[in-house]
């Protein structure tokens, strides 16, 4: 189905946090096993923070990839959690005033035993006034609960458009502030490296019949001079089995002011778009909300907890030896990576039967060879709320509901989840070169620049793990349950002749605010 990965860095679990009865079957631990099914969470299944032995979704280690580990000193939540649950915005405002700014800053992002912050709870209960108050006091919109759901995931599930738009605005602002805080470190790194040219080849592969010939490939050409970077690519976007081809260039100039530092060029259309640091237009935000409300909520996670590296062997049984070959200009040692698990969780309780049908049609067309380009989404209105929670005046009912939530026996705080889990175990291959000019840590910092390119986010996620000695000049890694990417660093050379014009907007290119709608 058509879907949108929300704040993927790069929503996943055996149960949805704050929806304590949800249970999803997950794959066994057999190599290359896959679980891929939609499940309507059942009210009859027990839940507790410690998984019961009879719960197929939470027993053993199979569920581990679908949860987020966190620590909390407040398993029962805080006063803010309780008031957000009740939806009493006047009492919440008084509590914030009485606590004082320093104490509020300490408590505002505390997670309870389900991993929910007060903001999560306010969203799942449909208390928009409490959402506004909490975010005004600094509640983060990027924290994920135990089941990997962030506030925007829960907002889309509940379906209140006003809350969705509010969280989208804050997400843009928070991500921009985070990027600016890292900017100076990145500039120092760029200036410390020699100027260079690097080629990175991407090949996407699958075992699915007829699909492999449709998958894209790409050669990314990366240039670095001083604090400036340019990358040329033919793959504009690649997300959830949809991609857009083109002739594009990404420019970064660390010497410019932040609002002008990032530029995308469409070389075929001879236009450019800046990655905006200022506030997005209401039209852009509305379009983003329409897309989210019409798509699956998706969380993808590359789980390496069980990954094991071993040297790859070659030769006949009696003359086997460790495999070493040339990859480009470098001598590389080859490894097998076993136990790497790609976990994808989707939610669609907010979608109508027509949404599901339309999204299914998109995927069927794709399977027949029609590549899905940018889709248009109609304006979406708020969904009817799920069963309303007790009113604040009904103190007895509120206390009972709150106690049930903490005990793990509560009804759903929002809309009953409809979930789909895919967990696939992969065996991948890796070639490490100890004489490559860059080290992994330096390259990871460069990858932060390439966040608009979703395939590089998966590469960064893979490289963030503990690797064998050297630099991975050839990588095979999962990007979707049925698709792997082979990434090769084919060519690297030091360059002292890179022209300044290579990092500038060419003459004659016109400005476009909407050429790259996902920026």
Short mmCIF file of C-alpha atoms in Angstrom, two decimals:
data_model
loop_
_atom_site.label_atom_id
_atom_site.label_comp_id
_atom_site.label_asym_id
_atom_site.label_seq_id
_atom_site.Cartn_x
_atom_site.Cartn_y
_atom_site.Cartn_z
CA UNK A 1 0.00 0.00 0.00
CA UNK A 2 1.01 3.59 -0.40
CA UNK A 3 2.70 4.78 2.74
CA UNK A 4 4.70 7.54 4.28
CA UNK A 5 7.69 6.95 6.51
CA UNK A 6 7.39 9.57 9.21
CA UNK A 7 10.57 11.09 10.58
CA UNK A 8 12.53 8.07 9.66
CA UNK A 9 15.69 8.02 11.43
CA UNK A 10 14.37 7.11 8.65
CA UNK A 11 7.05 3.70 13.97
CA UNK A 12 7.63 -0.59 15.13
CA UNK A 13 6.43 -3.27 17.60
CA UNK A 14 4.61 -6.28 18.79
CA UNK A 15 2.07 -4.03 20.51
CA UNK A 16 1.26 -0.36 20.24
CA UNK A 17 2.23 1.54 23.37
CA UNK A 18 -0.65 3.17 25.07
CA UNK A 19 -2.88 0.66 23.25
CA UNK A 20 -1.99 -2.10 25.67
CA UNK A 21 -4.12 -4.93 24.27
CA UNK A 22 -2.64 -4.96 20.79
CA UNK A 23 -0.94 -8.14 19.68
CA UNK A 24 0.76 -8.94 16.42
CA UNK A 25 2.25 -12.18 15.26
CA UNK A 26 5.91 -11.83 14.41
CA UNK A 27 8.33 -13.97 12.51
CA UNK A 28 10.23 -16.81 14.07
CA UNK A 29 13.98 -16.66 14.45
CA UNK A 30 14.65 -18.97 11.51
CA UNK A 31 17.02 -17.52 8.93
CA UNK A 32 15.27 -15.57 6.17
CA UNK A 33 11.88 -15.88 7.82
CA UNK A 34 9.26 -13.23 7.18
CA UNK A 35 6.07 -12.16 8.90
CA UNK A 36 3.82 -9.87 6.89
CA UNK A 37 0.16 -9.56 7.87
CA UNK A 38 -2.41 -7.07 9.08
CA UNK A 39 -3.90 -7.69 12.51
CA UNK A 40 -6.71 -5.88 14.24
CA UNK A 41 -5.62 -5.68 17.86
CA UNK A 42 -7.84 -7.80 20.11
CA UNK A 43 -9.45 -6.58 23.32
CA UNK A 44 -9.17 -10.04 24.86
CA UNK A 45 -5.40 -10.28 24.90
CA UNK A 46 -3.59 -9.44 28.14
CA UNK A 47 -0.87 -6.85 28.37
CA UNK A 48 1.73 -5.94 30.89
CA UNK A 49 5.08 -4.18 30.60
CA UNK A 50 6.73 -7.51 31.26
CA UNK A 51 5.60 -9.83 28.47
CA UNK A 52 3.53 -12.80 29.50
CA UNK A 53 4.63 -16.23 28.35
CA UNK A 54 1.40 -16.80 26.48
CA UNK A 55 1.58 -13.65 24.38
CA UNK A 56 2.89 -14.63 20.93
CA UNK A 57 3.74 -11.07 20.14
CA UNK A 58 5.95 -10.45 23.11
CA UNK A 59 7.39 -13.73 24.31
CA UNK A 60 11.02 -14.53 23.58
CA UNK A 61 13.35 -12.36 21.55
CA UNK A 62 11.28 -12.30 18.38
CA UNK A 63 9.57 -9.09 19.46
CA UNK A 64 12.77 -7.32 20.43
CA UNK A 65 13.40 -5.67 17.04
CA UNK A 66 9.97 -4.01 17.22
CA UNK A 67 10.47 -2.10 20.43
CA UNK A 68 12.50 0.85 21.60
CA UNK A 69 14.61 0.46 24.72
CA UNK A 70 14.29 3.31 27.21
CA UNK A 71 14.72 4.00 30.90
CA UNK A 72 12.34 5.88 33.12
CA UNK A 73 12.43 7.01 36.71
CA UNK A 74 8.67 7.57 36.57
CA UNK A 75 6.98 4.31 35.49
CA UNK A 76 3.66 5.63 36.81
CA UNK A 77 4.10 8.84 34.85
CA UNK A 78 4.18 12.35 36.28
CA UNK A 79 1.58 14.87 37.28
CA UNK A 80 1.72 16.13 33.69
CA UNK A 81 0.83 12.66 32.37
CA UNK A 82 -2.18 12.42 34.65
CA UNK A 83 -3.53 15.84 33.73
CA UNK A 84 -2.93 15.25 30.00
CA UNK A 85 -4.89 12.01 30.37
CA UNK A 86 -7.78 13.87 31.99
CA UNK A 87 -7.71 16.63 29.38
CA UNK A 88 -8.13 19.31 32.05
CA UNK A 89 -6.18 22.10 30.36
CA UNK A 90 -6.88 24.60 33.17
CA UNK A 91 -5.46 22.24 35.79
CA UNK A 92 -2.52 21.46 33.49
CA UNK A 93 -1.78 25.16 33.09
CA UNK A 94 -1.87 25.63 36.89
CA UNK A 95 0.47 22.66 37.36
CA UNK A 96 2.95 24.11 34.86
CA UNK A 97 2.82 27.47 36.66
CA UNK A 98 3.22 25.89 40.11
CA UNK A 99 6.11 23.64 39.07
CA UNK A 100 8.16 26.49 37.62
CA UNK A 101 10.13 26.54 34.37
CA UNK A 102 13.10 24.53 35.64
CA UNK A 103 11.01 21.64 36.97
CA UNK A 104 8.74 21.65 33.90
CA UNK A 105 11.83 21.39 31.67
CA UNK A 106 12.93 18.35 33.69
CA UNK A 107 9.54 16.59 33.57
CA UNK A 108 8.09 17.60 30.20
CA UNK A 109 9.68 14.73 28.23
CA UNK A 110 9.63 12.04 30.93
CA UNK A 111 8.33 8.69 29.65
CA UNK A 112 6.03 6.40 31.62
CA UNK A 113 6.19 2.58 31.68
CA UNK A 114 4.66 2.43 28.18
CA UNK A 115 7.23 4.91 26.89
CA UNK A 116 4.61 7.61 26.48
CA UNK A 117 5.29 11.24 27.27
CA UNK A 118 2.52 13.53 28.45
CA UNK A 119 2.33 14.75 24.84
CA UNK A 120 1.75 11.21 23.53
CA UNK A 121 -1.13 10.79 25.98
CA UNK A 122 -2.73 14.14 25.15
CA UNK A 123 -2.66 13.29 21.44
CA UNK A 124 -4.04 9.76 21.89
CA UNK A 125 -6.85 11.12 24.07
CA UNK A 126 -7.73 13.85 21.57
CA UNK A 127 -7.00 16.78 23.92
CA UNK A 128 -5.79 19.40 21.45
CA UNK A 129 -5.65 22.25 24.01
CA UNK A 130 -3.35 20.13 26.19
CA UNK A 131 -1.20 19.32 23.13
CA UNK A 132 -0.77 23.02 22.42
CA UNK A 133 0.09 23.81 26.04
CA UNK A 134 2.63 20.99 26.37
CA UNK A 135 4.42 21.80 23.10
CA UNK A 136 4.49 25.45 24.12
CA UNK A 137 6.37 24.37 27.24
CA UNK A 138 8.97 22.46 25.21
CA UNK A 139 7.53 18.95 24.81
CA UNK A 140 9.53 17.18 22.09
CA UNK A 141 7.72 15.90 19.01
CA UNK A 142 10.54 13.49 18.14
CA UNK A 143 10.45 11.08 21.11
CA UNK A 144 9.21 7.56 20.34
CA UNK A 145 7.41 5.42 22.87
CA UNK A 146 8.23 1.80 23.65
CA UNK A 147 6.55 0.63 20.46
CA UNK A 148 8.40 3.19 18.32
CA UNK A 149 5.44 5.50 17.72
CA UNK A 150 6.21 9.21 17.76
CA UNK A 151 3.63 11.95 18.43
CA UNK A 152 2.98 12.45 14.70
CA UNK A 153 2.25 8.72 14.31
CA UNK A 154 -0.34 8.90 17.08
CA UNK A 155 -1.78 12.15 15.71
CA UNK A 156 -2.33 10.61 12.27
CA UNK A 157 -3.94 7.56 13.88
CA UNK A 158 -6.35 9.71 15.90
CA UNK A 159 -7.14 11.78 12.82
CA UNK A 160 -7.56 15.31 14.21
CA UNK A 161 -6.30 17.52 11.38
CA UNK A 162 -5.67 20.52 13.63
CA UNK A 163 -3.36 18.45 15.84
CA UNK A 164 -1.61 16.88 12.84
CA UNK A 165 -0.84 20.30 11.34
CA UNK A 166 0.40 21.56 14.72
CA UNK A 167 2.81 18.61 15.12
CA UNK A 168 4.05 18.91 11.51
CA UNK A 169 4.95 22.57 12.11
CA UNK A 170 6.85 21.66 15.25
CA UNK A 171 8.63 18.75 13.54
CA UNK A 172 9.95 21.07 10.85
CA UNK A 173 11.09 23.59 13.44
CA UNK A 174 12.71 21.01 15.73
CA UNK A 175 14.57 19.32 12.89
CA UNK A 176 15.82 22.67 11.62
CA UNK A 177 17.08 23.62 15.07
CA UNK A 178 18.80 20.26 15.40
CA UNK A 179 20.47 20.72 12.01
CA UNK A 180 21.70 24.18 12.93
CA UNK A 181 23.21 22.89 16.19
CA UNK A 182 25.35 20.44 14.20
CA UNK A 183 26.26 22.90 11.47
CA UNK A 184 29.50 24.24 12.94
CA UNK A 185 30.84 20.75 13.68
CA UNK A 186 30.13 19.74 10.10
CA UNK A 187 31.87 22.81 8.67
CA UNK A 188 34.97 22.08 10.77
CA UNK A 189 35.01 18.49 9.51
CA UNK A 190 34.69 19.54 5.86
CA UNK A 191 37.53 22.03 6.16
CA UNK A 192 39.76 19.42 7.83
CA UNK A 193 39.40 16.98 4.92
CA UNK A 194 41.33 17.31 1.65
CA UNK A 195 39.29 18.15 -1.46
CA UNK A 196 38.11 15.00 -3.24
CA UNK A 197 35.84 13.30 -5.77
CA UNK A 198 33.97 10.10 -4.81
CA UNK A 199 31.72 7.74 -6.80
CA UNK A 200 29.10 5.65 -5.02
CA UNK A 201 27.14 3.08 -7.02
CA UNK A 202 23.71 1.86 -5.90
CA UNK A 203 22.12 -1.33 -7.24
CA UNK A 204 18.71 -2.38 -5.89
CA UNK A 205 17.94 -6.09 -6.08
CA UNK A 206 15.09 -8.43 -5.15
CA UNK A 207 14.13 -12.08 -5.33
CA UNK A 208 10.56 -11.17 -6.36
CA UNK A 209 9.87 -12.38 -9.94
CA UNK A 210 9.51 -9.62 -12.59
CA UNK A 211 10.31 -6.92 -10.06
CA UNK A 212 14.10 -6.99 -10.28
CA UNK A 213 14.14 -5.56 -13.81
CA UNK A 214 12.08 -2.56 -12.61
CA UNK A 215 14.29 -1.58 -9.69
CA UNK A 216 16.53 1.44 -10.15
CA UNK A 217 20.28 1.79 -10.04
CA UNK A 218 22.28 4.95 -9.65
CA UNK A 219 25.81 6.30 -9.59
CA UNK A 220 26.17 9.20 -7.16
CA UNK A 221 29.07 11.55 -7.81
CA UNK A 222 30.22 13.42 -4.72
CA UNK A 223 32.52 16.46 -4.89
CA UNK A 224 34.01 18.21 -1.87
CA UNK A 225 35.93 21.51 -1.85
CA UNK A 226 36.59 23.38 1.37
CA UNK A 227 33.26 23.62 3.21
CA UNK A 228 31.27 22.97 0.03
CA UNK A 229 29.76 19.71 -1.23
CA UNK A 230 28.02 18.71 -4.44
CA UNK A 231 26.34 15.39 -5.23
CA UNK A 232 24.93 14.45 -8.64
CA UNK A 233 22.28 11.72 -8.83
CA UNK A 234 19.59 10.33 -11.15
CA UNK A 235 17.40 9.03 -8.31
CA UNK A 236 15.27 11.89 -7.03
CA UNK A 237 13.30 9.84 -4.49
CA UNK A 238 12.97 6.19 -3.45
CA UNK A 239 10.42 5.36 -0.79
CA UNK A 240 8.19 2.37 -0.14
CA UNK A 241 8.51 0.88 -3.65
CA UNK A 242 8.05 4.25 -5.35
CA UNK A 243 10.78 6.26 -6.95
CA UNK A 244 11.29 9.26 -9.17
CA UNK A 245 13.99 9.47 -11.82
CA UNK A 246 15.69 12.67 -12.87
CA UNK A 247 18.93 14.56 -13.30
CA UNK A 248 19.49 16.33 -10.01
CA UNK A 249 22.29 17.87 -8.00
CA UNK A 250 22.49 18.61 -4.30
CA UNK A 251 24.62 21.60 -3.23
CA UNK A 252 25.79 22.50 0.24
CA UNK A 253 27.82 25.61 1.01
CA UNK A 254 29.01 25.88 4.60
CA UNK A 255 30.21 29.44 3.98
CA UNK A 256 26.64 30.63 3.28
CA UNK A 257 24.06 31.61 5.86
CA UNK A 258 22.00 28.66 7.04
CA UNK A 259 18.91 29.66 5.04
CA UNK A 260 20.89 29.58 1.78
CA UNK A 261 23.26 26.69 2.50
CA UNK A 262 21.23 23.82 0.95
CA UNK A 263 20.10 23.84 -2.67
CA UNK A 264 18.60 21.18 -4.98
CA UNK A 265 19.05 21.54 -8.75
CA UNK A 266 16.85 19.96 -11.41
CA UNK A 267 19.32 20.04 -14.27
CA UNK A 268 16.78 18.85 -16.86
CA UNK A 269 14.16 21.44 -15.93
CA UNK A 270 16.86 24.09 -15.30
CA UNK A 271 15.41 25.13 -11.96
CA UNK A 272 16.47 25.07 -8.30
CA UNK A 273 14.89 24.96 -4.87
CA UNK A 274 16.38 25.94 -1.56
CA UNK A 275 15.90 23.67 1.44
CA UNK A 276 13.97 26.18 3.45
CA UNK A 277 15.08 27.11 6.94
CA UNK A 278 12.24 29.56 7.32
CA UNK A 279 8.67 28.66 8.14
CA UNK A 280 6.89 26.45 5.60
CA UNK A 281 3.84 27.88 3.87
CA UNK A 282 0.41 26.79 5.06
CA UNK A 283 -0.15 25.27 1.62
CA UNK A 284 2.92 23.05 1.99
CA UNK A 285 1.88 21.99 5.49
CA UNK A 286 -1.65 21.23 4.33
CA UNK A 287 -0.33 19.07 1.48
CA UNK A 288 1.88 17.18 3.91
CA UNK A 289 -1.07 16.60 6.23
CA UNK A 290 -3.18 15.31 3.31
CA UNK A 291 -0.46 12.84 2.37
CA UNK A 292 -0.03 11.56 5.93
CA UNK A 293 -3.78 11.17 6.48
CA UNK A 294 -4.15 9.17 3.25
CA UNK A 295 -1.19 6.84 3.80
CA UNK A 296 -0.07 4.06 6.09
CA UNK A 297 1.94 5.17 9.10
CA UNK A 298 5.28 3.39 8.75
CA UNK A 299 8.28 2.78 10.96
CA UNK A 300 11.33 0.91 9.66
CA UNK A 301 14.22 -0.25 11.79
CA UNK A 302 17.42 -2.11 10.95
CA UNK A 303 18.04 -4.35 13.94
CA UNK A 304 21.64 -5.46 14.47
CA UNK A 305 21.33 -6.89 17.98
CA UNK A 306 21.95 -10.42 16.66
CA UNK A 307 24.20 -9.54 13.74
CA UNK A 308 27.41 -11.56 13.58
CA UNK A 309 30.35 -10.88 11.30
CA UNK A 310 32.48 -13.73 9.97
CA UNK A 311 35.19 -13.80 7.32
CA UNK A 312 33.89 -15.14 4.02
CA UNK A 313 35.65 -18.28 2.77
CA UNK A 314 36.44 -19.28 -0.80
CA UNK A 315 38.11 -22.21 -2.60
CA UNK A 316 37.58 -25.98 -2.47
CA UNK A 317 36.92 -27.83 0.77
CA UNK A 318 40.55 -28.89 1.24
CA UNK A 319 42.01 -25.54 0.16
CA UNK A 320 39.58 -22.99 1.57
CA UNK A 321 40.89 -19.59 2.58
CA UNK A 322 39.60 -16.18 3.59
CA UNK A 323 38.32 -14.16 0.65
CA UNK A 324 40.22 -11.02 -0.28
CA UNK A 325 39.78 -9.15 -3.57
CA UNK A 326 40.27 -5.78 -5.20
CA UNK A 327 37.28 -3.44 -5.00
CA UNK A 328 38.13 -0.46 -7.13
CA UNK A 329 41.63 0.57 -6.14
CA UNK A 330 41.52 -1.08 -2.72
CA UNK A 331 42.34 -4.51 -1.40
CA UNK A 332 39.33 -5.64 0.60
CA UNK A 333 38.54 -8.41 3.07
CA UNK A 334 35.06 -9.92 2.63
CA UNK A 335 32.70 -10.68 5.52
CA UNK A 336 29.30 -12.28 5.90
CA UNK A 337 26.82 -10.53 8.18
CA UNK A 338 24.26 -12.96 9.60
CA UNK A 339 21.26 -12.17 11.75
CA UNK A 340 20.58 -8.69 10.36
CA UNK A 341 16.85 -8.03 10.69
CA UNK A 342 14.82 -5.41 8.86
CA UNK A 343 11.66 -4.62 10.80
CA UNK A 344 8.85 -2.66 9.17
CA UNK A 345 5.62 -1.84 11.00
CA UNK A 346 2.61 -0.17 9.42
CA UNK A 347 -0.63 1.18 10.84
CA UNK A 348 -3.77 1.89 8.84
CA UNK A 349 -6.66 2.24 11.28
CA UNK A 350 -7.13 5.83 10.08
CA UNK A 351 -7.64 4.77 6.44
CA UNK A 352 -11.02 4.19 4.81
CA UNK A 353 -11.79 1.18 2.65
CA UNK A 354 -11.45 3.49 -0.37
CA UNK A 355 -7.97 4.60 0.79
CA UNK A 356 -6.88 0.98 1.14
CA UNK A 357 -8.33 0.11 -2.28
CA UNK A 358 -6.60 3.05 -3.96
CA UNK A 359 -3.27 2.32 -2.33
CA UNK A 360 -3.56 -1.33 -3.35
CA UNK A 361 -4.15 -0.27 -6.95
CA UNK A 362 -0.95 1.78 -6.88
CA UNK A 363 1.03 -1.28 -5.78
CA UNK A 364 -0.64 -3.53 -8.35
CA UNK A 365 0.28 -1.09 -11.12
CA UNK A 366 3.81 -1.04 -9.82
CA UNK A 367 3.97 -4.85 -9.91
CA UNK A 368 2.92 -4.70 -13.58
CA UNK A 369 5.73 -2.32 -14.44
CA UNK A 370 4.14 1.10 -13.95
CA UNK A 371 6.49 3.19 -11.82
CA UNK A 372 4.60 5.30 -9.29
CA UNK A 373 5.58 8.94 -9.52
CA UNK A 374 4.53 11.74 -7.18
CA UNK A 375 0.90 11.14 -6.15
CA UNK A 376 -1.70 13.83 -5.61
CA UNK A 377 -3.75 13.67 -2.41
CA UNK A 378 -7.16 15.24 -1.91
CA UNK A 379 -7.79 17.54 1.03
CA UNK A 380 -8.54 15.47 4.11
CA UNK A 381 -10.84 16.38 6.97
CA UNK A 382 -10.63 15.29 10.59
CA UNK A 383 -11.87 11.79 11.33
CA UNK A 384 -14.74 11.25 13.74
CA UNK A 385 -13.10 10.70 17.15
CA UNK A 386 -13.03 7.21 18.61
CA UNK A 387 -15.12 6.48 21.69
CA UNK A 388 -14.76 9.67 23.75
CA UNK A 389 -12.91 9.47 27.06
CA UNK A 390 -14.67 10.33 30.33
CA UNK A 391 -15.21 14.03 30.96
CA UNK A 392 -12.87 15.69 33.52
CA UNK A 393 -15.78 16.15 35.96
CA UNK A 394 -16.36 12.37 36.09
CA UNK A 395 -13.55 11.89 38.58
CA UNK A 396 -14.34 8.29 39.46
CA UNK A 397 -14.38 7.14 35.83
CA UNK A 398 -11.16 9.06 35.15
CA UNK A 399 -9.38 7.48 38.11
CA UNK A 400 -10.49 4.03 37.04
CA UNK A 401 -9.36 4.62 33.45
CA UNK A 402 -6.00 6.00 34.58
CA UNK A 403 -5.41 3.06 36.94
CA UNK A 404 -6.32 0.63 34.16
CA UNK A 405 -3.89 2.36 31.79
CA UNK A 406 -1.05 2.10 34.31
CA UNK A 407 -1.91 -1.52 35.06
CA UNK A 408 -1.91 -2.34 31.38
CA UNK A 409 -5.61 -3.26 31.27
CA UNK A 410 -6.97 -0.09 29.69
CA UNK A 411 -8.99 0.25 26.50
CA UNK A 412 -7.20 1.95 23.63
CA UNK A 413 -6.31 5.52 24.36
CA UNK A 414 -7.02 6.44 20.75
CA UNK A 415 -8.23 4.59 17.68
CA UNK A 416 -7.99 0.78 17.75
CA UNK A 417 -4.80 -0.05 15.82
CA UNK A 418 -4.78 -2.07 12.61
CA UNK A 419 -1.20 -3.25 12.33
CA UNK A 420 1.07 -4.93 9.85
CA UNK A 421 4.51 -6.25 10.83
CA UNK A 422 7.22 -7.43 8.49
CA UNK A 423 10.37 -8.86 10.05
CA UNK A 424 12.87 -10.42 7.70
CA UNK A 425 16.24 -11.84 8.64
CA UNK A 426 19.00 -11.21 6.11
CA UNK A 427 22.46 -12.55 5.44
CA UNK A 428 24.48 -9.77 3.85
CA UNK A 429 28.02 -9.30 2.61
CA UNK A 430 30.55 -6.63 3.35
CA UNK A 431 33.98 -5.77 1.94
CA UNK A 432 36.32 -3.82 4.23
CA UNK A 433 39.42 -1.95 3.01
CA UNK A 434 41.89 -0.74 5.62
CA UNK A 435 43.66 1.68 3.25
CA UNK A 436 40.58 3.68 2.17
CA UNK A 437 41.30 7.44 2.56
CA UNK A 438 38.17 8.21 4.64
CA UNK A 439 37.23 6.64 7.94
CA UNK A 440 33.72 5.56 8.84
CA UNK A 441 33.18 8.31 11.42
CA UNK A 442 34.07 11.05 8.93
CA UNK A 443 31.81 9.57 6.28
CA UNK A 444 28.90 9.29 8.74
CA UNK A 445 29.11 13.04 9.30
CA UNK A 446 29.07 13.64 5.54
CA UNK A 447 25.97 11.46 5.28
CA UNK A 448 24.11 13.86 7.56
CA UNK A 449 24.21 16.32 4.68
CA UNK A 450 22.44 13.84 2.41
CA UNK A 451 19.35 13.38 4.59
CA UNK A 452 16.96 14.37 1.73
CA UNK A 453 18.06 11.18 -0.06
CA UNK A 454 16.29 8.40 1.82
CA UNK A 455 18.58 5.62 0.63
CA UNK A 456 21.49 7.38 2.36
CA UNK A 457 19.58 7.34 5.64
CA UNK A 458 19.50 3.54 5.53
CA UNK A 459 23.23 3.51 4.71
CA UNK A 460 23.94 5.77 7.67
CA UNK A 461 21.88 3.49 9.91
CA UNK A 462 23.93 0.48 8.76
CA UNK A 463 27.30 2.21 9.14
CA UNK A 464 26.45 3.43 12.65
CA UNK A 465 26.94 -0.11 13.95
CA UNK A 466 30.20 -1.69 15.05
CA UNK A 467 31.98 -2.89 11.90
CA UNK A 468 35.17 -4.92 11.30
CA UNK A 469 38.39 -2.92 10.83
CA UNK A 470 38.63 -0.63 7.82
CA UNK A 471 36.14 1.15 5.59
CA UNK A 472 33.20 -0.68 3.91
CA UNK A 473 33.96 -0.22 0.19
CA UNK A 474 31.19 -2.65 -0.78
CA UNK A 475 28.00 -3.23 1.22
CA UNK A 476 24.94 -5.38 0.74
CA UNK A 477 22.13 -4.29 3.06
CA UNK A 478 18.33 -4.54 3.28
CA UNK A 479 16.28 -1.43 2.53
CA UNK A 480 12.84 -3.09 2.43
CA UNK A 481 11.78 -6.63 3.39
CA UNK A 482 12.06 -7.85 -0.22
CA UNK A 483 14.72 -5.42 -1.52
CA UNK A 484 18.43 -5.19 -0.83
CA UNK A 485 20.82 -2.49 -1.95
CA UNK A 486 24.38 -3.13 -3.04
CA UNK A 487 26.49 -0.04 -2.42
CA UNK A 488 29.98 0.19 -3.93
CA UNK A 489 32.56 2.93 -3.43
CA UNK A 490 34.04 2.69 -6.89
CA UNK A 491 36.38 5.61 -7.17
CA UNK A 492 38.06 8.13 -4.88
CA UNK A 493 40.64 10.71 -5.83
CA UNK A 494 42.08 13.84 -4.31
CA UNK A 495 41.30 16.90 -6.41
CA UNK A 496 42.82 20.36 -6.36
CA UNK A 497 41.22 21.54 -9.61
CA UNK A 498 37.52 21.65 -8.66
CA UNK A 499 36.02 24.87 -10.00
CA UNK A 500 33.95 27.11 -7.73
CA UNK A 501 31.20 27.12 -10.37
CA UNK A 502 30.60 23.43 -9.70
CA UNK A 503 29.15 24.38 -6.30
CA UNK A 504 27.03 27.31 -7.49
CA UNK A 505 23.58 27.60 -9.04
CA UNK A 506 24.15 27.73 -12.82
CA UNK A 507 23.19 30.81 -14.76
CA UNK A 508 19.74 30.66 -16.28
CA UNK A 509 18.28 28.32 -13.62
CA UNK A 510 14.95 29.58 -12.30
CA UNK A 511 13.82 29.39 -8.70
CA UNK A 512 10.98 26.96 -7.88
CA UNK A 513 9.38 26.62 -4.46
CA UNK A 514 7.65 23.30 -5.16
CA UNK A 515 9.90 21.30 -7.49
CA UNK A 516 10.96 19.01 -4.61
CA UNK A 517 7.86 18.87 -2.37
CA UNK A 518 9.49 16.66 0.29
CA UNK A 519 12.26 19.14 1.13
#
